[in-house]
Amino acid sequence: MAFSQAVSGLNAAATNLDVIGNNIANSATYGFKSGTASFADMFAGSKVGLGVKVAGITQDFTDGTTTNTGRGLDVAISQNGFFRLVDSNGSVFYSRNGQFKLDENRNLVNMQGLQLTGYPATGTPPTIQQGANPTNISIPNTLMAAKTTTTASMQINLNSSDPLPTVTPFSASNADSYNKKVR
């Protein structure tokens, strides 16, 4: 009896080490969710102390660190949600990894070539069509129509140690009275 209890403990500890090793190996993987092994006592009827077993391995879905990758097509999901991906056979997959690139047809795909899908939006403002099927998300190869900027706001700090302009008084027609030239 004591031998089987010890073996069950070793097996549970080995599974826990596998989970920890997987967490460490994937610590730099974008979108990876760490796992935690949960344990339970084994007993038969009223007899306790028959050993331990792994009750399950749960994933931690809390947000990880969001970092700037410098790639224009990479995105991150905050809070709940997954990216919906489809392979060439139409099988659906879900992922939290937001690393995307364009394929030869300008569809957004992940690094394994699975296509990112989403629900089509139409109208102004764009709204998602109720009951529509998800479609591939693509970026057209055409230029978008230019739109004039109508408003802008800016917050700046001036360097208090800069010298005052030498041209006085201020004149809207003389740029030297309000611009600092950098040489």
PDB file of C-alpha atoms in Angstrom:
ATOM      1  CA  MET A   1       0.000   0.000   0.000  1.00  0.00           C
ATOM      2  CA  ALA A   2       2.748   2.478   0.940  1.00  0.00           C
ATOM      3  CA  PHE A   3       4.570   1.747  -2.329  1.00  0.00           C
ATOM      4  CA  SER A   4       1.551   2.679  -4.465  1.00  0.00           C
ATOM      5  CA  GLN A   5       1.061   5.860  -2.432  1.00  0.00           C
ATOM      6  CA  ALA A   6       4.658   6.859  -3.047  1.00  0.00           C
ATOM      7  CA  VAL A   7       4.388   6.082  -6.777  1.00  0.00           C
ATOM      8  CA  SER A   8       1.196   8.124  -7.087  1.00  0.00           C
ATOM      9  CA  GLY A   9       2.975  11.049  -5.413  1.00  0.00           C
ATOM     10  CA  LEU A  10       5.949  10.745  -7.766  1.00  0.00           C
ATOM     11  CA  ASN A  11       3.656  10.591 -10.812  1.00  0.00           C
ATOM     12  CA  ALA A  12       1.763  13.691  -9.670  1.00  0.00           C
ATOM     13  CA  ALA A  13       5.021  15.540  -8.986  1.00  0.00           C
ATOM     14  CA  ALA A  14       6.331  14.542 -12.436  1.00  0.00           C
ATOM     15  CA  THR A  15       3.193  15.930 -14.073  1.00  0.00           C
ATOM     16  CA  ASN A  16       3.604  19.154 -12.097  1.00  0.00           C
ATOM     17  CA  LEU A  17       7.220  19.438 -13.275  1.00  0.00           C
ATOM     18  CA  ASP A  18       6.034  18.908 -16.876  1.00  0.00           C
ATOM     19  CA  VAL A  19       3.571  21.787 -16.485  1.00  0.00           C
ATOM     20  CA  ILE A  20       6.219  24.045 -14.927  1.00  0.00           C
ATOM     21  CA  GLY A  21       8.719  23.121 -17.656  1.00  0.00           C
ATOM     22  CA  ASN A  22       6.144  23.931 -20.332  1.00  0.00           C
ATOM     23  CA  ASN A  23       5.512  27.313 -18.681  1.00  0.00           C
ATOM     24  CA  ILE A  24       9.236  28.101 -18.641  1.00  0.00           C
ATOM     25  CA  ALA A  25       9.796  26.905 -22.220  1.00  0.00           C
ATOM     26  CA  ASN A  26       6.972  29.137 -23.479  1.00  0.00           C
ATOM     27  CA  SER A  27       7.626  32.174 -21.290  1.00  0.00           C
ATOM     28  CA  ALA A  28       8.702  34.199 -24.362  1.00  0.00           C
ATOM     29  CA  THR A  29       5.914  32.887 -26.623  1.00  0.00           C
ATOM     30  CA  TYR A  30       3.417  35.582 -27.614  1.00  0.00           C
ATOM     31  CA  GLY A  31      -0.099  34.754 -26.453  1.00  0.00           C
ATOM     32  CA  PHE A  32       0.957  31.774 -24.288  1.00  0.00           C
ATOM     33  CA  LYS A  33      -1.191  31.077 -21.240  1.00  0.00           C
ATOM     34  CA  SER A  34       0.573  29.373 -18.345  1.00  0.00           C
ATOM     35  CA  GLY A  35      -0.791  26.237 -16.741  1.00  0.00           C
ATOM     36  CA  THR A  36      -1.194  25.090 -13.151  1.00  0.00           C
ATOM     37  CA  ALA A  37      -1.559  21.489 -12.005  1.00  0.00           C
ATOM     38  CA  SER A  38      -4.270  20.798  -9.406  1.00  0.00           C
ATOM     39  CA  PHE A  39      -4.062  17.760  -7.141  1.00  0.00           C
ATOM     40  CA  ALA A  40      -6.645  15.620  -5.339  1.00  0.00           C
ATOM     41  CA  ASP A  41      -6.516  12.902  -2.688  1.00  0.00           C
ATOM     42  CA  MET A  42      -7.381   9.372  -3.748  1.00  0.00           C
ATOM     43  CA  PHE A  43      -9.583   7.267  -1.510  1.00  0.00           C
ATOM     44  CA  ALA A  44     -11.859   4.251  -1.729  1.00  0.00           C
ATOM     45  CA  GLY A  45     -15.055   4.374   0.291  1.00  0.00           C
ATOM     46  CA  SER A  46     -14.148   5.541   3.766  1.00  0.00           C
ATOM     47  CA  LYS A  47     -10.438   4.760   3.414  1.00  0.00           C
ATOM     48  CA  VAL A  48      -8.304   7.834   2.917  1.00  0.00           C
ATOM     49  CA  GLY A  49      -4.628   8.127   2.227  1.00  0.00           C
ATOM     50  CA  LEU A  50      -4.459   6.008  -0.939  1.00  0.00           C
ATOM     51  CA  GLY A  51      -2.261   8.582  -2.628  1.00  0.00           C
ATOM     52  CA  VAL A  52      -2.606  11.606  -4.842  1.00  0.00           C
ATOM     53  CA  LYS A  53      -3.678  12.201  -8.414  1.00  0.00           C
ATOM     54  CA  VAL A  54      -3.635  15.141 -10.805  1.00  0.00           C
ATOM     55  CA  ALA A  55      -7.186  16.504 -10.778  1.00  0.00           C
ATOM     56  CA  GLY A  56      -6.546  18.703 -13.793  1.00  0.00           C
ATOM     57  CA  ILE A  57      -4.357  21.275 -15.464  1.00  0.00           C
ATOM     58  CA  THR A  58      -5.891  24.726 -15.684  1.00  0.00           C
ATOM     59  CA  GLN A  59      -4.780  27.646 -17.830  1.00  0.00           C
ATOM     60  CA  ASP A  60      -4.352  31.170 -16.514  1.00  0.00           C
ATOM     61  CA  PHE A  61      -6.278  33.543 -18.794  1.00  0.00           C
ATOM     62  CA  THR A  62      -5.301  36.793 -17.088  1.00  0.00           C
ATOM     63  CA  ASP A  63      -3.649  39.387 -19.320  1.00  0.00           C
ATOM     64  CA  GLY A  64       0.074  39.071 -19.731  1.00  0.00           C
ATOM     65  CA  THR A  65       2.545  41.812 -20.529  1.00  0.00           C
ATOM     66  CA  THR A  66       1.755  43.785 -23.677  1.00  0.00           C
ATOM     67  CA  THR A  67       4.887  44.826 -25.558  1.00  0.00           C
ATOM     68  CA  ASN A  68       5.442  46.878 -28.689  1.00  0.00           C
ATOM     69  CA  THR A  69       6.834  44.590 -31.391  1.00  0.00           C
ATOM     70  CA  GLY A  70       7.420  47.337 -33.942  1.00  0.00           C
ATOM     71  CA  ARG A  71       5.424  45.353 -36.510  1.00  0.00           C
ATOM     72  CA  GLY A  72       2.413  47.164 -37.950  1.00  0.00           C
ATOM     73  CA  LEU A  73       0.139  44.109 -38.159  1.00  0.00           C
ATOM     74  CA  ASP A  74       0.687  42.755 -34.636  1.00  0.00           C
ATOM     75  CA  VAL A  75      -2.234  43.249 -32.260  1.00  0.00           C
ATOM     76  CA  ALA A  76      -3.060  42.239 -28.693  1.00  0.00           C
ATOM     77  CA  ILE A  77      -6.292  41.297 -26.974  1.00  0.00           C
ATOM     78  CA  SER A  78      -6.940  42.806 -23.582  1.00  0.00           C
ATOM     79  CA  GLN A  79      -9.317  41.000 -21.239  1.00  0.00           C
ATOM     80  CA  ASN A  80     -11.494  38.230 -22.700  1.00  0.00           C
ATOM     81  CA  GLY A  81     -11.386  37.059 -26.288  1.00  0.00           C
ATOM     82  CA  PHE A  82      -9.566  35.100 -28.938  1.00  0.00           C
ATOM     83  CA  PHE A  83      -8.572  35.560 -32.555  1.00  0.00           C
ATOM     84  CA  ARG A  84     -10.627  33.308 -34.848  1.00  0.00           C
ATOM     85  CA  LEU A  85      -8.427  31.540 -37.392  1.00  0.00           C
ATOM     86  CA  VAL A  86      -9.269  29.162 -40.246  1.00  0.00           C
ATOM     87  CA  ASP A  87      -6.995  26.700 -42.053  1.00  0.00           C
ATOM     88  CA  SER A  88      -7.206  25.729 -45.741  1.00  0.00           C
ATOM     89  CA  ASN A  89      -9.659  22.902 -44.892  1.00  0.00           C
ATOM     90  CA  GLY A  90     -12.070  25.279 -43.127  1.00  0.00           C
ATOM     91  CA  SER A  91     -11.233  24.044 -39.616  1.00  0.00           C
ATOM     92  CA  VAL A  92     -11.617  26.792 -37.002  1.00  0.00           C
ATOM     93  CA  PHE A  93      -8.950  27.538 -34.397  1.00  0.00           C
ATOM     94  CA  TYR A  94      -8.792  30.132 -31.623  1.00  0.00           C
ATOM     95  CA  SER A  95      -5.618  31.853 -30.468  1.00  0.00           C
ATOM     96  CA  ARG A  96      -4.474  34.729 -28.262  1.00  0.00           C
ATOM     97  CA  ASN A  97      -1.291  35.196 -30.323  1.00  0.00           C
ATOM     98  CA  GLY A  98      -1.672  38.433 -32.296  1.00  0.00           C
ATOM     99  CA  GLN A  99       1.339  38.148 -34.611  1.00  0.00           C
ATOM    100  CA  PHE A 100       0.019  38.555 -38.157  1.00  0.00           C
ATOM    101  CA  LYS A 101       1.396  39.103 -41.652  1.00  0.00           C
ATOM    102  CA  LEU A 102      -0.037  39.361 -45.167  1.00  0.00           C
ATOM    103  CA  ASP A 103      -0.159  36.330 -47.457  1.00  0.00           C
ATOM    104  CA  GLU A 104       0.117  36.514 -51.262  1.00  0.00           C
ATOM    105  CA  ASN A 105      -3.606  37.414 -51.497  1.00  0.00           C
ATOM    106  CA  ARG A 106      -3.221  40.192 -48.875  1.00  0.00           C
ATOM    107  CA  ASN A 107      -5.182  38.195 -46.266  1.00  0.00           C
ATOM    108  CA  LEU A 108      -4.070  38.567 -42.663  1.00  0.00           C
ATOM    109  CA  VAL A 109      -2.565  35.253 -41.545  1.00  0.00           C
ATOM    110  CA  ASN A 110      -0.693  34.095 -38.467  1.00  0.00           C
ATOM    111  CA  MET A 111       2.860  32.757 -38.643  1.00  0.00           C
ATOM    112  CA  GLN A 112       1.535  29.244 -39.396  1.00  0.00           C
ATOM    113  CA  GLY A 113      -0.531  30.522 -42.350  1.00  0.00           C
ATOM    114  CA  LEU A 114      -3.958  30.280 -40.678  1.00  0.00           C
ATOM    115  CA  GLN A 115      -6.260  33.038 -41.941  1.00  0.00           C
ATOM    116  CA  LEU A 116      -7.665  35.602 -39.513  1.00  0.00           C
ATOM    117  CA  THR A 117     -11.436  35.894 -39.841  1.00  0.00           C
ATOM    118  CA  GLY A 118     -14.016  38.360 -38.620  1.00  0.00           C
ATOM    119  CA  TYR A 119     -17.549  39.545 -39.215  1.00  0.00           C
ATOM    120  CA  PRO A 120     -18.117  41.989 -42.081  1.00  0.00           C
ATOM    121  CA  ALA A 121     -19.036  45.571 -41.219  1.00  0.00           C
ATOM    122  CA  THR A 122     -20.928  47.908 -43.546  1.00  0.00           C
ATOM    123  CA  GLY A 123     -22.437  51.359 -43.465  1.00  0.00           C
ATOM    124  CA  THR A 124     -21.470  54.647 -41.880  1.00  0.00           C
ATOM    125  CA  PRO A 125     -20.622  54.269 -39.107  1.00  0.00           C
ATOM    126  CA  PRO A 126     -19.590  50.671 -39.817  1.00  0.00           C
ATOM    127  CA  THR A 127     -21.762  48.115 -38.049  1.00  0.00           C
ATOM    128  CA  ILE A 128     -21.421  44.338 -37.921  1.00  0.00           C
ATOM    129  CA  GLN A 129     -24.015  42.523 -39.996  1.00  0.00           C
ATOM    130  CA  GLN A 130     -26.206  40.379 -37.742  1.00  0.00           C
ATOM    131  CA  GLY A 131     -26.221  36.709 -38.772  1.00  0.00           C
ATOM    132  CA  ALA A 132     -23.341  37.128 -41.229  1.00  0.00           C
ATOM    133  CA  ASN A 133     -20.728  34.409 -41.567  1.00  0.00           C
ATOM    134  CA  PRO A 134     -17.136  35.245 -40.625  1.00  0.00           C
ATOM    135  CA  THR A 135     -14.963  36.152 -43.607  1.00  0.00           C
ATOM    136  CA  ASN A 136     -11.227  36.435 -44.174  1.00  0.00           C
ATOM    137  CA  ILE A 137      -9.790  39.762 -43.108  1.00  0.00           C
ATOM    138  CA  SER A 138      -7.768  41.261 -45.917  1.00  0.00           C
ATOM    139  CA  ILE A 139      -6.080  44.566 -46.606  1.00  0.00           C
ATOM    140  CA  PRO A 140      -6.719  45.885 -50.125  1.00  0.00           C
ATOM    141  CA  ASN A 141      -3.792  46.894 -52.300  1.00  0.00           C
ATOM    142  CA  THR A 142      -5.473  50.138 -53.323  1.00  0.00           C
ATOM    143  CA  LEU A 143      -4.941  53.582 -51.945  1.00  0.00           C
ATOM    144  CA  MET A 144      -7.556  54.870 -49.601  1.00  0.00           C
ATOM    145  CA  ALA A 145      -9.142  58.199 -50.419  1.00  0.00           C
ATOM    146  CA  ALA A 146      -7.483  61.081 -48.614  1.00  0.00           C
ATOM    147  CA  LYS A 147      -9.461  62.844 -45.936  1.00  0.00           C
ATOM    148  CA  THR A 148      -8.710  66.383 -44.848  1.00  0.00           C
ATOM    149  CA  THR A 149      -7.807  66.856 -41.213  1.00  0.00           C
ATOM    150  CA  THR A 150     -10.326  69.225 -39.676  1.00  0.00           C
ATOM    151  CA  THR A 151      -9.024  69.508 -36.120  1.00  0.00           C
ATOM    152  CA  ALA A 152      -5.841  68.732 -34.266  1.00  0.00           C
ATOM    153  CA  SER A 153      -4.640  69.129 -30.713  1.00  0.00           C
ATOM    154  CA  MET A 154      -1.166  69.064 -29.303  1.00  0.00           C
ATOM    155  CA  GLN A 155       0.392  69.204 -25.875  1.00  0.00           C
ATOM    156  CA  ILE A 156       3.995  70.363 -25.723  1.00  0.00           C
ATOM    157  CA  ASN A 157       6.552  71.472 -23.190  1.00  0.00           C
ATOM    158  CA  LEU A 158       8.892  74.313 -24.045  1.00  0.00           C
ATOM    159  CA  ASN A 159      12.468  74.150 -22.865  1.00  0.00           C
ATOM    160  CA  SER A 160      12.714  76.845 -20.191  1.00  0.00           C
ATOM    161  CA  SER A 161      16.489  77.147 -20.646  1.00  0.00           C
ATOM    162  CA  ASP A 162      16.219  78.137 -24.336  1.00  0.00           C
ATOM    163  CA  PRO A 163      17.152  81.764 -25.055  1.00  0.00           C
ATOM    164  CA  LEU A 164      14.422  84.212 -25.963  1.00  0.00           C
ATOM    165  CA  PRO A 165      14.090  85.152 -29.636  1.00  0.00           C
ATOM    166  CA  THR A 166      16.335  88.088 -30.512  1.00  0.00           C
ATOM    167  CA  VAL A 167      13.945  89.613 -33.033  1.00  0.00           C
ATOM    168  CA  THR A 168      11.412  91.899 -31.380  1.00  0.00           C
ATOM    169  CA  PRO A 169       8.629  92.657 -31.569  1.00  0.00           C
ATOM    170  CA  PHE A 170       6.697  89.563 -32.628  1.00  0.00           C
ATOM    171  CA  SER A 171       5.657  89.665 -36.275  1.00  0.00           C
ATOM    172  CA  ALA A 172       3.495  87.048 -37.962  1.00  0.00           C
ATOM    173  CA  SER A 173       5.293  87.791 -41.241  1.00  0.00           C
ATOM    174  CA  ASN A 174       8.786  87.294 -39.750  1.00  0.00           C
ATOM    175  CA  ALA A 175       9.408  83.643 -38.825  1.00  0.00           C
ATOM    176  CA  ASP A 176      12.597  84.589 -36.962  1.00  0.00           C
ATOM    177  CA  SER A 177      10.472  86.309 -34.321  1.00  0.00           C
ATOM    178  CA  TYR A 178       8.814  83.084 -33.190  1.00  0.00           C
ATOM    179  CA  ASN A 179      10.810  80.101 -34.544  1.00  0.00           C
ATOM    180  CA  LYS A 180      13.984  78.647 -33.227  1.00  0.00           C
ATOM    181  CA  LYS A 181      16.381  77.627 -35.956  1.00  0.00           C
ATOM    182  CA  VAL A 182      18.319  74.428 -35.331  1.00  0.00           C
ATOM    183  CA  ARG A 183      21.591  74.147 -37.194  1.00  0.00           C
TER     184      ARG A 183
END
